[in-house]
PDB file of C-alpha atoms in Angstrom:
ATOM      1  CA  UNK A  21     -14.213  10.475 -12.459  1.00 94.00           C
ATOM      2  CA  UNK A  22     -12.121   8.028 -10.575  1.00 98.00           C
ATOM      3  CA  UNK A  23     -11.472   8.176  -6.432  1.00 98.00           C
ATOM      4  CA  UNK A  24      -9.147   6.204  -4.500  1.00 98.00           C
ATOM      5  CA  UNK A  25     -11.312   4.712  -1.757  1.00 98.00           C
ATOM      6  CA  UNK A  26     -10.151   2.840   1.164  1.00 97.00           C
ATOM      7  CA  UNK A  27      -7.488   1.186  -0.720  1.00 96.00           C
ATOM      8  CA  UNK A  28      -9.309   0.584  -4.240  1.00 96.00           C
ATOM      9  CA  UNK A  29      -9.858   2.629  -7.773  1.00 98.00           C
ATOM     10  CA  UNK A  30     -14.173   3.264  -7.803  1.00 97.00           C
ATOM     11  CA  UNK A  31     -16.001   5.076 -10.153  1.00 97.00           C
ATOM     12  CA  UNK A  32     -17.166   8.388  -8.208  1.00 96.00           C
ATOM     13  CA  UNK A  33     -20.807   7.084  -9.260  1.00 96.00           C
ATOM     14  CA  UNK A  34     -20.360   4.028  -7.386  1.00 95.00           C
ATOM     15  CA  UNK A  35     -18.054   5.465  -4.373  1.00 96.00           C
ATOM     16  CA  UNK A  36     -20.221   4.830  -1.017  1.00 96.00           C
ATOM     17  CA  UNK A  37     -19.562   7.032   2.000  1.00 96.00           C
ATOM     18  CA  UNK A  38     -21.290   5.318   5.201  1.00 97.00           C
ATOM     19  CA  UNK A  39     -24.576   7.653   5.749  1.00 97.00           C
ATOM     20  CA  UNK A  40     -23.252   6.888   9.302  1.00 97.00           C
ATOM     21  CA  UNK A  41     -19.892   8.837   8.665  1.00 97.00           C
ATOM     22  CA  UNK A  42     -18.820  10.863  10.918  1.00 98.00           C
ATOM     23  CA  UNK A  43     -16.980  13.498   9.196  1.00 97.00           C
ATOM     24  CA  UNK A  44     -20.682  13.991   6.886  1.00 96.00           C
ATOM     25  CA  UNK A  45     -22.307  14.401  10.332  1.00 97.00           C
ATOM     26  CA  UNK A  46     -19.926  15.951  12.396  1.00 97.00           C
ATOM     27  CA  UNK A  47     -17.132  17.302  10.175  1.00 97.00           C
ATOM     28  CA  UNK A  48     -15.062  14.965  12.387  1.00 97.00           C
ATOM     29  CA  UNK A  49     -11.764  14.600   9.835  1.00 98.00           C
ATOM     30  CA  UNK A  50      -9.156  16.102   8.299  1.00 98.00           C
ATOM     31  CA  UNK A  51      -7.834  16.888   4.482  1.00 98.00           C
ATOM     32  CA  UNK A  52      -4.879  17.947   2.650  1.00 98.00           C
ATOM     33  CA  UNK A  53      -5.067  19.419  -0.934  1.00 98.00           C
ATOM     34  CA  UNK A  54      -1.817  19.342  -2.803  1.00 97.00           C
ATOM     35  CA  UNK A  55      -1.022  20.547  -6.112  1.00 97.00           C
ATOM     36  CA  UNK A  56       0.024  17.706  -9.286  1.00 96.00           C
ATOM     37  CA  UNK A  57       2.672  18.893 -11.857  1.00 95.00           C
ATOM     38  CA  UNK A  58       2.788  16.424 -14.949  1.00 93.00           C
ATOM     39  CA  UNK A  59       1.682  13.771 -12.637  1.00 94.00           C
ATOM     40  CA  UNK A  60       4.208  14.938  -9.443  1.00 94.00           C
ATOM     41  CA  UNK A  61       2.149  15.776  -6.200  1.00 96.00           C
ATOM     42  CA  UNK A  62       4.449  18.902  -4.865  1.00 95.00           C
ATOM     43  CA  UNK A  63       5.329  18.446  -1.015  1.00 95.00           C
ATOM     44  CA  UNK A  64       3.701  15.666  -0.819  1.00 95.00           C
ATOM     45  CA  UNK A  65       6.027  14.269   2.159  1.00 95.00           C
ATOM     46  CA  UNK A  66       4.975  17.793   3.420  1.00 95.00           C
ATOM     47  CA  UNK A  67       1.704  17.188   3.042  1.00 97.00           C
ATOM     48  CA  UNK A  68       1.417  13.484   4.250  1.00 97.00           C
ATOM     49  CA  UNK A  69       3.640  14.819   7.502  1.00 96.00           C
ATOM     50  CA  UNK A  70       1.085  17.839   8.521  1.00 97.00           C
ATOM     51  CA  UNK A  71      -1.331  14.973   7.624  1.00 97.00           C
ATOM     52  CA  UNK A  72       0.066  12.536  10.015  1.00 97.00           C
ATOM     53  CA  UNK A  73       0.456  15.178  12.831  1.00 96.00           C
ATOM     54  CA  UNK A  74      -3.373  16.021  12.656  1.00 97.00           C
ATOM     55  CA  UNK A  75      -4.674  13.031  12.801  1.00 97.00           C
ATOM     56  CA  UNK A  76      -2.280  11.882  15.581  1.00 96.00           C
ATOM     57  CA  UNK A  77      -2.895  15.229  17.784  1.00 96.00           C
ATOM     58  CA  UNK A  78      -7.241  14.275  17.023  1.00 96.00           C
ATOM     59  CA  UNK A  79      -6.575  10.804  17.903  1.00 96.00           C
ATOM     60  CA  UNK A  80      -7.721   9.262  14.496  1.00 96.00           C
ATOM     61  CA  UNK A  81      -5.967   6.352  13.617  1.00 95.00           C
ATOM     62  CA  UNK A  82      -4.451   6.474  10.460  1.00 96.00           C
ATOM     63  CA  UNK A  83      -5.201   3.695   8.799  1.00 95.00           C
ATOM     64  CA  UNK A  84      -2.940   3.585   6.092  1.00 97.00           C
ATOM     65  CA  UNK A  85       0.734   4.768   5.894  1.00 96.00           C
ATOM     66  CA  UNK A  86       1.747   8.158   4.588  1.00 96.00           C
ATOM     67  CA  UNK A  87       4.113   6.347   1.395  1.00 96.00           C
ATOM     68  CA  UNK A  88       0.728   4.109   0.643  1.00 97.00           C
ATOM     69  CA  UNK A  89      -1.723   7.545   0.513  1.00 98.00           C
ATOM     70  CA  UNK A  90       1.222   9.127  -1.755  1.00 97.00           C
ATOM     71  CA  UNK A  91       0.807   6.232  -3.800  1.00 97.00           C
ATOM     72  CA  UNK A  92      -2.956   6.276  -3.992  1.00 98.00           C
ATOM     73  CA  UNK A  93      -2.167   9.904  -5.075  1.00 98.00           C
ATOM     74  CA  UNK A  94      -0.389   8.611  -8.292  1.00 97.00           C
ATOM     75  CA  UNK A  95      -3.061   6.149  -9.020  1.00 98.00           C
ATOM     76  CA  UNK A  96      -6.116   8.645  -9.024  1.00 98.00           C
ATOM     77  CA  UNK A  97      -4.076  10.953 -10.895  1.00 98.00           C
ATOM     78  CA  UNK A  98      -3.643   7.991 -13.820  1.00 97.00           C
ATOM     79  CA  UNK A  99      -7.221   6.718 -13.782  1.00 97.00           C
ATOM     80  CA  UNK A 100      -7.923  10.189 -14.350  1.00 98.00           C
ATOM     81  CA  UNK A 101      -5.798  10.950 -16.906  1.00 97.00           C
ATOM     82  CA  UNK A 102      -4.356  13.260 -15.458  1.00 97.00           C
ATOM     83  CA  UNK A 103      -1.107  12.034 -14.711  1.00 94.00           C
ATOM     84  CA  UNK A 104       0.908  14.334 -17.600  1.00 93.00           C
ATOM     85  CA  UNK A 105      -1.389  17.347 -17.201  1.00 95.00           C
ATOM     86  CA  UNK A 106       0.707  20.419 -15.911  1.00 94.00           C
ATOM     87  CA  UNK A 107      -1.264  21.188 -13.742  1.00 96.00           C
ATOM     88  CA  UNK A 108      -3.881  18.725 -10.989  1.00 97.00           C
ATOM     89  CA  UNK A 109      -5.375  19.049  -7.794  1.00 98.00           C
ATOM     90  CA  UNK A 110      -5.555  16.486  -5.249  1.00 98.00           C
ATOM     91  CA  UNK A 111      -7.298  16.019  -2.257  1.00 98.00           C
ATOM     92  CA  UNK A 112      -7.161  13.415   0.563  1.00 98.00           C
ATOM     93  CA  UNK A 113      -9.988  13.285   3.017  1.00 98.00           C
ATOM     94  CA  UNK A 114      -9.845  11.507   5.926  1.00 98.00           C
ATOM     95  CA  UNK A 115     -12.509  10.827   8.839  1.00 98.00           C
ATOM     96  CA  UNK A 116     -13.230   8.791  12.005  1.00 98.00           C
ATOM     97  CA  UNK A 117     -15.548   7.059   9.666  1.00 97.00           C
ATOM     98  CA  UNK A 118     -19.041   5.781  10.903  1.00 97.00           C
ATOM     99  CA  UNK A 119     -20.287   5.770  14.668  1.00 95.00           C
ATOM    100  CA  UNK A 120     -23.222   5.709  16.649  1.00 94.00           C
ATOM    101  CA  UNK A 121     -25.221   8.693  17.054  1.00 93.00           C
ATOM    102  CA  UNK A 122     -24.063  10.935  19.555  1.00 94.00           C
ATOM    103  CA  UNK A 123     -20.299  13.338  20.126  1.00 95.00           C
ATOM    104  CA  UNK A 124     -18.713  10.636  22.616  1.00 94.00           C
ATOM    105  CA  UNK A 125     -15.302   9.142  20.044  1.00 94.00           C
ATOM    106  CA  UNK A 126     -16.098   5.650  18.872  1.00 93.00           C
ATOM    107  CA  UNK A 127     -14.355   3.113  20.786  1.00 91.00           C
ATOM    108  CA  UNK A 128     -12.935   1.393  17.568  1.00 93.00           C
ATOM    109  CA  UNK A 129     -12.894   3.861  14.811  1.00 95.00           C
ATOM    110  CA  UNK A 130     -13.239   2.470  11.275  1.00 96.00           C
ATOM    111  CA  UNK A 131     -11.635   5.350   9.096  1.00 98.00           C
ATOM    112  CA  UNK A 132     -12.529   6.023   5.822  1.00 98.00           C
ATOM    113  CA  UNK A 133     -10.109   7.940   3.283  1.00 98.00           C
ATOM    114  CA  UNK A 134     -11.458   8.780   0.218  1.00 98.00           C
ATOM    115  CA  UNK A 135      -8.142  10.229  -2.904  1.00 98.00           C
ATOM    116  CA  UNK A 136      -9.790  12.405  -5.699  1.00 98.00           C
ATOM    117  CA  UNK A 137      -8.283  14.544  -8.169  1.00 98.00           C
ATOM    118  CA  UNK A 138      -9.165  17.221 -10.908  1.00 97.00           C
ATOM    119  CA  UNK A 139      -7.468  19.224 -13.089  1.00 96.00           C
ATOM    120  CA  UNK A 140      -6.643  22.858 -12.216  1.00 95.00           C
ATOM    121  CA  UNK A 141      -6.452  26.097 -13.455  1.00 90.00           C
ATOM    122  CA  UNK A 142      -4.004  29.030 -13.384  1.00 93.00           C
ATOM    123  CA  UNK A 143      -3.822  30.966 -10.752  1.00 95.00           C
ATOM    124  CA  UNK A 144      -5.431  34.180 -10.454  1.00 95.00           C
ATOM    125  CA  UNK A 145      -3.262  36.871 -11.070  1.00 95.00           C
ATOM    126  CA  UNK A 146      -4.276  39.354  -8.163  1.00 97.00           C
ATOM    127  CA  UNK A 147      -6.530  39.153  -5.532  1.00 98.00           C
ATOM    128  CA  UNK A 148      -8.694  41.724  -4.179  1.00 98.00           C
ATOM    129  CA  UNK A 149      -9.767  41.240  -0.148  1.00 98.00           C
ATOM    130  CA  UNK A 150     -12.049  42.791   2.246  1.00 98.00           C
ATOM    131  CA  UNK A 151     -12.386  42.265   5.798  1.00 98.00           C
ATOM    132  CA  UNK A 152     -15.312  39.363   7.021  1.00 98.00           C
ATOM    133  CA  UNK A 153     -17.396  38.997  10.416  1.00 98.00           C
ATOM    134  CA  UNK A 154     -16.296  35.321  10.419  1.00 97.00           C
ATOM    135  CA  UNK A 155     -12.717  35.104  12.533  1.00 97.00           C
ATOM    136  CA  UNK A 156     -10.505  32.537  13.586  1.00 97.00           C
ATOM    137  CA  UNK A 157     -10.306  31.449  16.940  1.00 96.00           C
ATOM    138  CA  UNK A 158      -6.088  30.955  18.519  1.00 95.00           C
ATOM    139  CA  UNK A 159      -8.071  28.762  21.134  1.00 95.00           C
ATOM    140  CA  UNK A 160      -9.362  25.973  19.068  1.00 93.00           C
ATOM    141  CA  UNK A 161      -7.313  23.114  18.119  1.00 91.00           C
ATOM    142  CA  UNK A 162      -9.044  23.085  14.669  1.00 92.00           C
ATOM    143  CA  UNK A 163      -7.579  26.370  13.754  1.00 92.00           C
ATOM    144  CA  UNK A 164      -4.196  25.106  13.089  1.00 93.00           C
ATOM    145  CA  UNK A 165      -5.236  21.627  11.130  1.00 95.00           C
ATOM    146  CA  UNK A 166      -6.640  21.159   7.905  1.00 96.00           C
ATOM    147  CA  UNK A 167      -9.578  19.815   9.755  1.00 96.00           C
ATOM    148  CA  UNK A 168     -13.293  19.384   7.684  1.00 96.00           C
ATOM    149  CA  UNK A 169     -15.458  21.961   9.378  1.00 93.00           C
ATOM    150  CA  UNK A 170     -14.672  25.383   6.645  1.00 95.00           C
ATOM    151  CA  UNK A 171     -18.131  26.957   7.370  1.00 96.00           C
ATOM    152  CA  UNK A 172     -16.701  30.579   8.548  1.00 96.00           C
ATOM    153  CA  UNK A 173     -14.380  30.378   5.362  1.00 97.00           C
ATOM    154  CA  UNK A 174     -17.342  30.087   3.551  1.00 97.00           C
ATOM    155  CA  UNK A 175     -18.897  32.094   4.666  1.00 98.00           C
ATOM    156  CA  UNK A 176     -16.595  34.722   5.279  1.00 98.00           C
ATOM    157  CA  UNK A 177     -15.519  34.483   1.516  1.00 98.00           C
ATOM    158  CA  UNK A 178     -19.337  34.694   0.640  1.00 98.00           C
ATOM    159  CA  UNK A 179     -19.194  37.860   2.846  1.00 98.00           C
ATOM    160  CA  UNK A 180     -16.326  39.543   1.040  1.00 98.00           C
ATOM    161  CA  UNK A 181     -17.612  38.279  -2.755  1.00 98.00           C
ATOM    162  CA  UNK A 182     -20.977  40.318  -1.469  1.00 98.00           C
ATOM    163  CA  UNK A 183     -18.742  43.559  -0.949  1.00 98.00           C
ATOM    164  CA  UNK A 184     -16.849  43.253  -4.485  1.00 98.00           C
ATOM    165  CA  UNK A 185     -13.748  41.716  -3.059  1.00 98.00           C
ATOM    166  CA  UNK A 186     -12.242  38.139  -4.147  1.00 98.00           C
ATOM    167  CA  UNK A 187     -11.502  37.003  -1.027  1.00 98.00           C
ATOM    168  CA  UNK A 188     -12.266  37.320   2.627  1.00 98.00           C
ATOM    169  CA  UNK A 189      -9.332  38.792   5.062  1.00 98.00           C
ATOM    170  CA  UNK A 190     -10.135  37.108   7.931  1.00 98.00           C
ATOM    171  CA  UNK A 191      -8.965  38.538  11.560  1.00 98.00           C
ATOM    172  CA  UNK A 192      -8.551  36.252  15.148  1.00 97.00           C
ATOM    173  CA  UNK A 193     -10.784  36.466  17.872  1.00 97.00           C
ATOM    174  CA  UNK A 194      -7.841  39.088  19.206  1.00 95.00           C
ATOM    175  CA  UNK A 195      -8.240  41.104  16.285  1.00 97.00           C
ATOM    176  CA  UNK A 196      -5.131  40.135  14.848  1.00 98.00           C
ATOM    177  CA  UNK A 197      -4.924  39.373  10.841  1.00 98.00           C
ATOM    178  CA  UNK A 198      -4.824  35.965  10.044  1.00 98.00           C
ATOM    179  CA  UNK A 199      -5.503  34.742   6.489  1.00 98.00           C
ATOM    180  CA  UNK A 200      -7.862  34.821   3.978  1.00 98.00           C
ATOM    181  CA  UNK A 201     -10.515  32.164   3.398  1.00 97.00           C
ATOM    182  CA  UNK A 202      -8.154  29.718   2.320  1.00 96.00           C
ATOM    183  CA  UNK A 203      -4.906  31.162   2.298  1.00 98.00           C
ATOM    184  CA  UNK A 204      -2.203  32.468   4.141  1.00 98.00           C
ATOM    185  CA  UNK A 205      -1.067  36.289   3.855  1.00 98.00           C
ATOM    186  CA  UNK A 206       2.166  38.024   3.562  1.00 98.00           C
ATOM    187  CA  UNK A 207       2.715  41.795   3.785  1.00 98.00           C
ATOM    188  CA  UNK A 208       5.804  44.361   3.159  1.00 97.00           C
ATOM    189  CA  UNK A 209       6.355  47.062   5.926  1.00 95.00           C
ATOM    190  CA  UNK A 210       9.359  49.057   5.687  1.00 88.00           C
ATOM    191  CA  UNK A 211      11.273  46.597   3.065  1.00 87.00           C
ATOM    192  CA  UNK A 212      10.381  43.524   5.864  1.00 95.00           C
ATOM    193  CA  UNK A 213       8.185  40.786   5.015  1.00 97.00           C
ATOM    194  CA  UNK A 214       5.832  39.986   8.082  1.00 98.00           C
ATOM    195  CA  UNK A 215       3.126  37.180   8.219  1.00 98.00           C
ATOM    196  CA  UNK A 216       0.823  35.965  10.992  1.00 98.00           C
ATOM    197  CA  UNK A 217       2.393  33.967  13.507  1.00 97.00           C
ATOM    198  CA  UNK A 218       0.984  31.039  14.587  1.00 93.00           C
ATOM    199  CA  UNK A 219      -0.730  31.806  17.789  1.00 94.00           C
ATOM    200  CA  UNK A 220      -3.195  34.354  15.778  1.00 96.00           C
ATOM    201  CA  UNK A 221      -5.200  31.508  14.598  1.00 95.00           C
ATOM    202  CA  UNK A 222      -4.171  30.595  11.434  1.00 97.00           C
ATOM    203  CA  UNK A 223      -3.453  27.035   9.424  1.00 95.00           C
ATOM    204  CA  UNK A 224       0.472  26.598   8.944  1.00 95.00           C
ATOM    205  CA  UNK A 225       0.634  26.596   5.200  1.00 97.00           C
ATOM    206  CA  UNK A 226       2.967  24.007   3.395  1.00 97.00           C
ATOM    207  CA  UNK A 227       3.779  27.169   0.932  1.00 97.00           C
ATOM    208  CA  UNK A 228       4.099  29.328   3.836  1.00 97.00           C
ATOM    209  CA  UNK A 229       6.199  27.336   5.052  1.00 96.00           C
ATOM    210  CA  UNK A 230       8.534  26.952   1.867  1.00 95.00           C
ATOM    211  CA  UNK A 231       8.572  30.540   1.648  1.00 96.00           C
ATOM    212  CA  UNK A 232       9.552  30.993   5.607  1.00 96.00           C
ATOM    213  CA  UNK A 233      12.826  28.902   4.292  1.00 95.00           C
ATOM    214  CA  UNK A 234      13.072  30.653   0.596  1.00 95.00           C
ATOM    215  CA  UNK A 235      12.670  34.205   1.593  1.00 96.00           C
ATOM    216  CA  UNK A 236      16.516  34.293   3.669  1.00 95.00           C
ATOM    217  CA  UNK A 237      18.223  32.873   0.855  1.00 93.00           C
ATOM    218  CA  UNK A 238      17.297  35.334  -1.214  1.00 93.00           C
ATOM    219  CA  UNK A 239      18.590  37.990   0.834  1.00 93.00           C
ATOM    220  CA  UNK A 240      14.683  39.159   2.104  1.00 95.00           C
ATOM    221  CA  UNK A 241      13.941  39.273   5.923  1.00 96.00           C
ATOM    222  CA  UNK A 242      10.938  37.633   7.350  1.00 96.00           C
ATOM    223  CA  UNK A 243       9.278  37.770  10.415  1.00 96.00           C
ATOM    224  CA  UNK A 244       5.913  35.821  11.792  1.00 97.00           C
ATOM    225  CA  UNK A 245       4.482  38.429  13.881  1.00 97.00           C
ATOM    226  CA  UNK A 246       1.017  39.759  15.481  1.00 97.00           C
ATOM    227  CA  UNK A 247      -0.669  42.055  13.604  1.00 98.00           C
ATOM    228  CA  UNK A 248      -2.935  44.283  14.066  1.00 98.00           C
ATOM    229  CA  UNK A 249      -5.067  45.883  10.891  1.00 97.00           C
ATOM    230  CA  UNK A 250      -4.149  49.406  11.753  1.00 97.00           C
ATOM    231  CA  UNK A 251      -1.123  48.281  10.342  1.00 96.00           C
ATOM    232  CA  UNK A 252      -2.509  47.762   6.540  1.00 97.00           C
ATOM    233  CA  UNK A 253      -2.421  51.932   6.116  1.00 94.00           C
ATOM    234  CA  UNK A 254       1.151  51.749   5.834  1.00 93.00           C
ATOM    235  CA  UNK A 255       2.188  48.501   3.996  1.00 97.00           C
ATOM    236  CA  UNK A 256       3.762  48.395   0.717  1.00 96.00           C
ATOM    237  CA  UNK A 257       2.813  45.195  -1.054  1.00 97.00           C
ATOM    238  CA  UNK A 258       1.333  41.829  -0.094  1.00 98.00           C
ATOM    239  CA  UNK A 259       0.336  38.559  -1.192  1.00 98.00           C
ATOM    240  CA  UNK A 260      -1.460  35.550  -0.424  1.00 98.00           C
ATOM    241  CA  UNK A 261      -0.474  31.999  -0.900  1.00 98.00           C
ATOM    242  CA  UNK A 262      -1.389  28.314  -0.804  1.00 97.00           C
ATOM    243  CA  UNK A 263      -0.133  25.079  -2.720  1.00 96.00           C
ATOM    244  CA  UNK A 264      -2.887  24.929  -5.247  1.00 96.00           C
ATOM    245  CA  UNK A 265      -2.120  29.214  -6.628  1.00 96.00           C
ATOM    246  CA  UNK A 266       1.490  29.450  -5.151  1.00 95.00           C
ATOM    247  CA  UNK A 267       2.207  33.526  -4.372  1.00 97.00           C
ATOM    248  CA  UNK A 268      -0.570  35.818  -5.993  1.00 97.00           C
ATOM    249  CA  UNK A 269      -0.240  39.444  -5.236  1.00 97.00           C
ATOM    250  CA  UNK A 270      -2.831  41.551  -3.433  1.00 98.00           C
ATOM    251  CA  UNK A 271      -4.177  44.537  -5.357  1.00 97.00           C
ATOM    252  CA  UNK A 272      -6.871  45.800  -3.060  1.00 98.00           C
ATOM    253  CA  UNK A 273      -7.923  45.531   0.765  1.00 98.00           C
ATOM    254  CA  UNK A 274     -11.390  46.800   2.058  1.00 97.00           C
ATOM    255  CA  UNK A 275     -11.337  49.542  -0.754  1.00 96.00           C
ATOM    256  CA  UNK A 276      -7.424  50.459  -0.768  1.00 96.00           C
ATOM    257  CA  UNK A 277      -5.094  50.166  -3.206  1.00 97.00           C
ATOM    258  CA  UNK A 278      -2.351  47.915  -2.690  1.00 96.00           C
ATOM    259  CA  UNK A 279       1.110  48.648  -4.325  1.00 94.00           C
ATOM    260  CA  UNK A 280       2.862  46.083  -6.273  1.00 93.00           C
ATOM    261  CA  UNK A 281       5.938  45.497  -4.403  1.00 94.00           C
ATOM    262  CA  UNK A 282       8.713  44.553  -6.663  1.00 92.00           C
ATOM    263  CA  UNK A 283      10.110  41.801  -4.149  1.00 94.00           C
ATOM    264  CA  UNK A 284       7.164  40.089  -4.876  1.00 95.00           C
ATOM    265  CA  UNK A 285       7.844  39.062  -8.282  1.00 93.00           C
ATOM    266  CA  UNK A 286      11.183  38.063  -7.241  1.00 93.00           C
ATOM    267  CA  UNK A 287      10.125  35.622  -4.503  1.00 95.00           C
ATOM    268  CA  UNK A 288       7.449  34.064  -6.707  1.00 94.00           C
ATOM    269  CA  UNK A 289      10.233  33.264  -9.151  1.00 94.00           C
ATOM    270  CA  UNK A 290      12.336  31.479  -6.939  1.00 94.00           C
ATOM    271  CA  UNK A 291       9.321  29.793  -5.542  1.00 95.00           C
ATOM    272  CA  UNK A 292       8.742  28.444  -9.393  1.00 92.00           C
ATOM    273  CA  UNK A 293      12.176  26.981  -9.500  1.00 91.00           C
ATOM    274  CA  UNK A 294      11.352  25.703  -6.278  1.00 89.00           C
ATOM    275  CA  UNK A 295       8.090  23.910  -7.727  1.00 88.00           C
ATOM    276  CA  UNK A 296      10.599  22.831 -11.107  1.00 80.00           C
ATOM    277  CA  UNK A 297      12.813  21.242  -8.409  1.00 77.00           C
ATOM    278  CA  UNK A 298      10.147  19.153  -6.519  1.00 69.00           C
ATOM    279  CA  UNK A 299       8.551  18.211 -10.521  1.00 58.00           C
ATOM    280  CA  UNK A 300      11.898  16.880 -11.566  1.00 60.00           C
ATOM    281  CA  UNK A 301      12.593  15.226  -8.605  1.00 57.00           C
ATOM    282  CA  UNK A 302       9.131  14.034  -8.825  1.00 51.00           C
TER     283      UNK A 302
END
């Protein structure tokens, strides 16, 4: 495999990370992961914005610009092959890069970003979810970036994969829902689509975002709200999404069924011509 590493094509085998790093030691960085269609990254201005934003609100310099890391996307993709597969996966990983020991910022940062790619697969086509001990704090700044540090997803999902379910559904610190371990959720109440607002701890999706813009067009209304799990005994459909599976329906949460709402279909269609849109412009 072939990485894109501060600013050159390395084999992975030969790709050196400073042992002094400090998003290895400290999980002090940020990533995107965007999904490739025949060789297209989708969003990728999305991605490279929310990007940008992070790394400005942490204070890590960015050391290259967002048009030169969309580049670097294209070039992994071709060493790899992969640039007419339908479908890819990318990933950009950025960190302060390597510092002396210790929490206090290094005065001159040295940032390493390191492009990689695979191919993926299809998306599932349900997910089942049950509810973690892990939960996302509204407090911390990390909550809302793509930022290194995933331990409570992990964790969390291993939690849920322990009790039969797919996924984690993991609540704030309030006790608020607020996504699963890596995606954002969507739920039907009373013909209403309702998702977790921002200040309940979750990351602002680049799909959830599309889909914030898609859903009016289409004649559905949408609402970010607070909400509370009691809530889940009377919904009528929901869904998760990210870039990499798009919308995939939930069939099951902590042991109850989940209807299949019919909207949902229809919103994950317009979000594919959405996706054939950003591929041909691509």
């Amino acid at each position: 495999m072939k990485v894109w590493l501060n600013g050159s094509i390395v084999d992975a085998r030969d790709a050196r990370i400073d042992p002094a790093d400090r998003g290895f030691l400290l999980g002090d960085g940020l990533f995107e992961t965007m999904l490739a269609l025949h060789g297209h990254p989708v969003f990728a201005g999305a991605h490279m914005l929310r990007l940008k934003a992070g790394t400005e609100l942490i204070g890590l310099p960015l050391p290259y610009a967002p048009d030169a890391i969309e580049a670097a996307c294209i070039e992994v993709l071709e060493a790899n092959g992969l640039d007419a597969a339908p479908r890819a996966s990318l990933r950009v990983t950025v960190t302060r890069g390597p510092g002396p020991r210790g929490l206090a910022l290094p005065p001159e940062p040295k940032p390493t970003v390191l492009v990689s790619g695979a191919t993926a697969g299809e998306p599932p086509a349900r997910l089942s979810l049950a509810t973690a001990m892990p939960r996302r704090n509204p407090w911390s700044p990390s909550a809302r970036l793509k930022a290194l540090p995933y331990l409570d997803n992990l964790l969390a999902k291993e939690e849920a994969r322990e009790k039969g379910a797919d996924d984690a559904l993991m609540l704030s610190t309030n006790g608020a829902i607020a996504c699963t371990s890596a995606a954002n959720i969507f739920l039907w109440e009373d013909g209403k689509l309702i998702t977790p607002s921002q200040n309940c701890g979750i990351l602002p999706g680049i799909t959830r975002a599309a889909l914030l813009e898609l859903a009016p067009d289409i004649g559905i209304d949408i609402a970010e709200e607070e909400i509370l799990p009691a809530r889940l005994a009377h919904i009528s459909g929901a869904f998760a999404t990210n870039s990499l599976m798009g919308l995939v329906p939930i069939d099951r949460i902590d042991g109850r069924d989940i209807p299949a709402h019919p909207m949902t279909a229809r919103l994950a269609a317009a979000y594919e011509l959405l996706l054939d849109a950003a591929d041909e412009e691509g």
